[in-house]
Coordinates of C-alpha atoms in Angstrom, one line a residue:
Chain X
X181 CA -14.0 -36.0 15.9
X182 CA -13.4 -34.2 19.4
X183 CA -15.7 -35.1 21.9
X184 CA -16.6 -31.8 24.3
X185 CA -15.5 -32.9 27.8
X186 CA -15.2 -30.7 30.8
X187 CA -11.3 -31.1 30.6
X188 CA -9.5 -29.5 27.5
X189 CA -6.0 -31.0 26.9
X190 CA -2.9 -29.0 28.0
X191 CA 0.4 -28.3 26.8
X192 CA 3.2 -26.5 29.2
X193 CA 6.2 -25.4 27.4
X194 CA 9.3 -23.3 28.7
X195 CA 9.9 -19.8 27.1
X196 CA 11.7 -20.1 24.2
X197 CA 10.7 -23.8 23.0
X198 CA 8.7 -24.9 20.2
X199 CA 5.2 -25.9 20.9
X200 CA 3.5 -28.2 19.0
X201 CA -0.8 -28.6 19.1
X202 CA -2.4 -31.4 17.6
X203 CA -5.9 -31.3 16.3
X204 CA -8.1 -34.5 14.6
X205 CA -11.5 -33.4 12.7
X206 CA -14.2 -35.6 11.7
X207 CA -15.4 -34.4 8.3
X208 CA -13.4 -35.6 5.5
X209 CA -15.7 -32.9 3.1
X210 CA -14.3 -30.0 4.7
X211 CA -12.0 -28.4 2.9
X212 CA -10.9 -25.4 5.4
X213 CA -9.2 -25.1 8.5
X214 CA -8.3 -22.3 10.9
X215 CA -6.6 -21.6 14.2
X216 CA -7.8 -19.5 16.3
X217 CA -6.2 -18.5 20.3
X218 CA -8.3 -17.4 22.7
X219 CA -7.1 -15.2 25.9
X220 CA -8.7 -15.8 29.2
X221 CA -12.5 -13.7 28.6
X222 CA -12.0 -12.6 25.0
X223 CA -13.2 -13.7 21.6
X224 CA -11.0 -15.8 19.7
X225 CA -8.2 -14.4 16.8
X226 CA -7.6 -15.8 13.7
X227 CA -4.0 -17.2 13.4
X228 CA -3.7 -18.9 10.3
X229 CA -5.9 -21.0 8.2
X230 CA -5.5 -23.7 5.1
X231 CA -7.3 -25.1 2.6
X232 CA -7.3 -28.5 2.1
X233 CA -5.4 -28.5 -1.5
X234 CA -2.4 -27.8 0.8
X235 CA -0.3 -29.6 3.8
X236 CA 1.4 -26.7 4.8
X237 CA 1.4 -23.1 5.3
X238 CA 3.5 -21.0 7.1
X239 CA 3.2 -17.5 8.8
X240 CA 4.8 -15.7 11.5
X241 CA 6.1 -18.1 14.1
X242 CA 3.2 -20.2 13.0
X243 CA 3.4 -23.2 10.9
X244 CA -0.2 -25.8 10.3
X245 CA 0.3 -29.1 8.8
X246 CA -2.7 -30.4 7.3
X247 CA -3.1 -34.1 7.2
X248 CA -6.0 -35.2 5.3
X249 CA -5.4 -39.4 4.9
X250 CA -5.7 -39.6 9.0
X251 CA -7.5 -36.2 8.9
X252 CA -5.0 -34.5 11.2
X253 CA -3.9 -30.9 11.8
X254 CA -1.3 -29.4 14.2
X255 CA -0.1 -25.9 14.8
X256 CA 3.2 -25.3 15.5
X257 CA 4.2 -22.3 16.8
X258 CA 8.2 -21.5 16.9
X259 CA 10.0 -19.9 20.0
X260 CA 7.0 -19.8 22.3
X261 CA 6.5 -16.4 24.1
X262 CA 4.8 -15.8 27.5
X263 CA 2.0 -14.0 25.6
X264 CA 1.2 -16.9 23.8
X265 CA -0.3 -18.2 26.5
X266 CA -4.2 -19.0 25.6
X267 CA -6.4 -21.6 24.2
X268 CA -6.2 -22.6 20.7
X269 CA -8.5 -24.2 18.9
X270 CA -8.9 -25.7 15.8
X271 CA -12.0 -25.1 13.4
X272 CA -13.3 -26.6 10.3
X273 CA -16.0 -25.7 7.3
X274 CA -17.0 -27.5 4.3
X275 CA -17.4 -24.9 2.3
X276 CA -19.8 -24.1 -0.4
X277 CA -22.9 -22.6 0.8
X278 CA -21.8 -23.0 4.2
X279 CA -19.0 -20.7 4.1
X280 CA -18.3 -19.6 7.5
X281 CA -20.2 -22.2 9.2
X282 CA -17.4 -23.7 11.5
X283 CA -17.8 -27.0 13.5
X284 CA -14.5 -26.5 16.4
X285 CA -12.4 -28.6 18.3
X286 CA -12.4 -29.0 21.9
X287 CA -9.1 -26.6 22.5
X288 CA -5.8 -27.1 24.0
X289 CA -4.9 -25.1 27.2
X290 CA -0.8 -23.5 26.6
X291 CA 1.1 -22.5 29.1
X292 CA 4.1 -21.3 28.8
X293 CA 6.7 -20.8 31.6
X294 CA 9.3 -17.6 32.0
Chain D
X292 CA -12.2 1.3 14.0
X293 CA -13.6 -1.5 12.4
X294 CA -14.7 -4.4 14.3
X295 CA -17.5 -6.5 15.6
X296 CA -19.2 -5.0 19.0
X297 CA -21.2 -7.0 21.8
X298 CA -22.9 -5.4 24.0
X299 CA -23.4 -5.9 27.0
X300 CA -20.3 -7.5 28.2
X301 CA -21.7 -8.6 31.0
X302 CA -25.4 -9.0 32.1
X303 CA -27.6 -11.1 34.7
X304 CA -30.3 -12.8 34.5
X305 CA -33.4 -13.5 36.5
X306 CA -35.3 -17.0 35.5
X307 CA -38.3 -16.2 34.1
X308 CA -37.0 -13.5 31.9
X309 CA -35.6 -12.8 28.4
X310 CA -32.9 -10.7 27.3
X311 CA -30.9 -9.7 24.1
X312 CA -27.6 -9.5 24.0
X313 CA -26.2 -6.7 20.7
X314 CA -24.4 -7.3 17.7
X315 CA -22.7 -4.5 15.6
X316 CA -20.4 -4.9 12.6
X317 CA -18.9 -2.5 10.4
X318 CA -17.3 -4.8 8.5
X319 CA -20.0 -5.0 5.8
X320 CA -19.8 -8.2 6.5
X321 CA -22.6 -10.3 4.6
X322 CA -23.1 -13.3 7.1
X323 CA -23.2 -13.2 10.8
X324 CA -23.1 -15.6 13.6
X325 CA -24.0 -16.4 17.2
X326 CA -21.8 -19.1 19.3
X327 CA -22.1 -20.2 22.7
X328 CA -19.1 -21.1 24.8
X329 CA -19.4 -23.2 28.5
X330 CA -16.7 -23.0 30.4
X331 CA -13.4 -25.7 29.2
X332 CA -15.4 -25.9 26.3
X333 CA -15.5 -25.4 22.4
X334 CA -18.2 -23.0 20.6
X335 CA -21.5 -24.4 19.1
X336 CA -23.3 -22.5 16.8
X337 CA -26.4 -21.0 17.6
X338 CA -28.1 -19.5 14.8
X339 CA -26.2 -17.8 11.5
X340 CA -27.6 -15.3 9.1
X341 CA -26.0 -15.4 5.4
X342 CA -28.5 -12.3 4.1
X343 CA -30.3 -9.7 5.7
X344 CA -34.0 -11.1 6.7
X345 CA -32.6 -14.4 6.5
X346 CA -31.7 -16.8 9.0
X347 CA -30.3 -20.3 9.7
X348 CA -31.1 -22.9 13.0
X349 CA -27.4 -23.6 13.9
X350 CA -26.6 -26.9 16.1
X351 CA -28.3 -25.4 20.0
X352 CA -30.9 -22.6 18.8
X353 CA -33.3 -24.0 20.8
X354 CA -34.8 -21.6 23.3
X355 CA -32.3 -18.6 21.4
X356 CA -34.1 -16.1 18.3
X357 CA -32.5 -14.1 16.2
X358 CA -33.4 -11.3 13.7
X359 CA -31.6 -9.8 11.0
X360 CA -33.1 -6.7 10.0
X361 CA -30.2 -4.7 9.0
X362 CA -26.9 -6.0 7.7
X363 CA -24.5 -4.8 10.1
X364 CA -27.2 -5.8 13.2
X365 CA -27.8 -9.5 14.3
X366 CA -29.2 -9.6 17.9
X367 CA -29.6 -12.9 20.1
X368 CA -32.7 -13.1 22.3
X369 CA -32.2 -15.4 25.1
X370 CA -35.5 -16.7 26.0
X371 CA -37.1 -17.8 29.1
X372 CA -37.1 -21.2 27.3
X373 CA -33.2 -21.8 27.5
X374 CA -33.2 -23.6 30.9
X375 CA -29.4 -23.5 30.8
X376 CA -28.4 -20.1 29.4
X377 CA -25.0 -19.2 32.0
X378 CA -22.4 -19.2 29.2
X379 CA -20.3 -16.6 27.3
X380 CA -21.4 -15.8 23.8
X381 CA -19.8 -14.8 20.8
X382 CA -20.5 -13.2 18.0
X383 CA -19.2 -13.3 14.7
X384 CA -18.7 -11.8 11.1
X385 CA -17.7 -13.4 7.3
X386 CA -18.0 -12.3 4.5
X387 CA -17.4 -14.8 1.3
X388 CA -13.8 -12.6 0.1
X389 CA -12.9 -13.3 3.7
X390 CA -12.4 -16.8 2.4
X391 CA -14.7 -18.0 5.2
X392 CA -12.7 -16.7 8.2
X393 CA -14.8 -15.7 10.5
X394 CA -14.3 -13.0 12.8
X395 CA -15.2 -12.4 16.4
X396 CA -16.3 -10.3 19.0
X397 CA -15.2 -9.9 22.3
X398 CA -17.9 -11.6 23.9
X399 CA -21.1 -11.0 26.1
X400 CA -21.2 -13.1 29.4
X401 CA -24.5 -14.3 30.8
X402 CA -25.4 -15.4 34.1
X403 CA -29.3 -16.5 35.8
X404 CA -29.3 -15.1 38.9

């Protein structure tokens, strides 16, 4: 899984591009995933989630691929905006009686350039 | 509007001293949940609540209580026993239709002065 360091990864992308953010989880029991972006001194919003009886699911602009053999997920998000600017991070749950009891990733710092 | 609401946004600290930071939903969500977030970092649970009067030691809850006497109220002490409390906390709502996605607040930040 992640490790929490004091650095998250970053990702600068012109206005206009696709962006791509890449996620690896540790618990091959869980069986949902979520996105969430985070603006600078907010909470986080949900942006799309999966299950793990699917390896893709699309929304608006938003795309996640679930990988489960390398346990891998990435969000991509089409024809990046200046407002998507934020950190992302991925999130986790196994399910069951622990249903909303997410373990998360690190996050990824976007930027995204006019 | 419906929502999740922190309160206070923002609030010092003096060591020594506890305080307790507010959690309201109108959601009528079942379970409800406390993160902590430090700076460039991820959340870590805290302490989650699945039932009113019921409540869960999540991955940090030491030196943090909870209560959950009413289902739309979860408040977070933060005691004198957390020797490193200066971190933004969030607070969060599910409710098992919700298909576990959680939902947050907009955050309280802490600071010991």
């Amino acid at each position: 899984g992640e490790s929490v360091g004091l650095h998250l990864p970053t990702l600068s992308v012109q206005e206009g591009d696709n962006s791509i953010i890449n996620c690896a989880y540790s618990n091959s029991a869980s069986d949902y995933f979520i996105w969430y972006k985070q603006e600078s001194g907010k909470g986080p919003q949900f942006i799309i989630d999966i299950r793990s009886n699917m390896d893709k699911r699309q929304g608006q602009r938003v795309t996640v691929l679930l990988n489960k053999t390398v346990k891998h997920l990435s969000l991509q998000i089409a024809a990046t905006q200046p407002g998507d600017s934020a950190v992302y991070f991925c999130a986790e749950n196994a399910g069951g009686t622990s249903y909303g009891k997410l373990t998360f990733g690190q996050g990824t710092i976007l930027t995204v350039h006019p | 509007d419906g929502g999740i609401t922190q309160s206070p946004k923002y609030l010092f600290r003096k060591e020594g001293q506890n305080v307790t930071l507010s959690c309201e939903q109108n959601l009528n969500h079942d379970a409800m949940y406390w993160y902590r977030q430090d700076p460039g970092q991820g959340l870590r649970l805290i302490y989650y609540s699945q039932i009113v009067n019921d409540f869960q030691k999540g991955d940090i809850a030491e030196g943090y209580s909870v209560s959950r006497e009413k289902k739309e109220s979860f408040p977070l002490t933060v005691t004198s026993a957390q020797k490193n409390p200066t971190a933004f906390y969030l607070c969060a709502s599910t409710t098992p239709g919700e298909g576990n996605t959680i939902y947050f607040g907009e955050g309280s930040w802490l600071t010991v002065v």
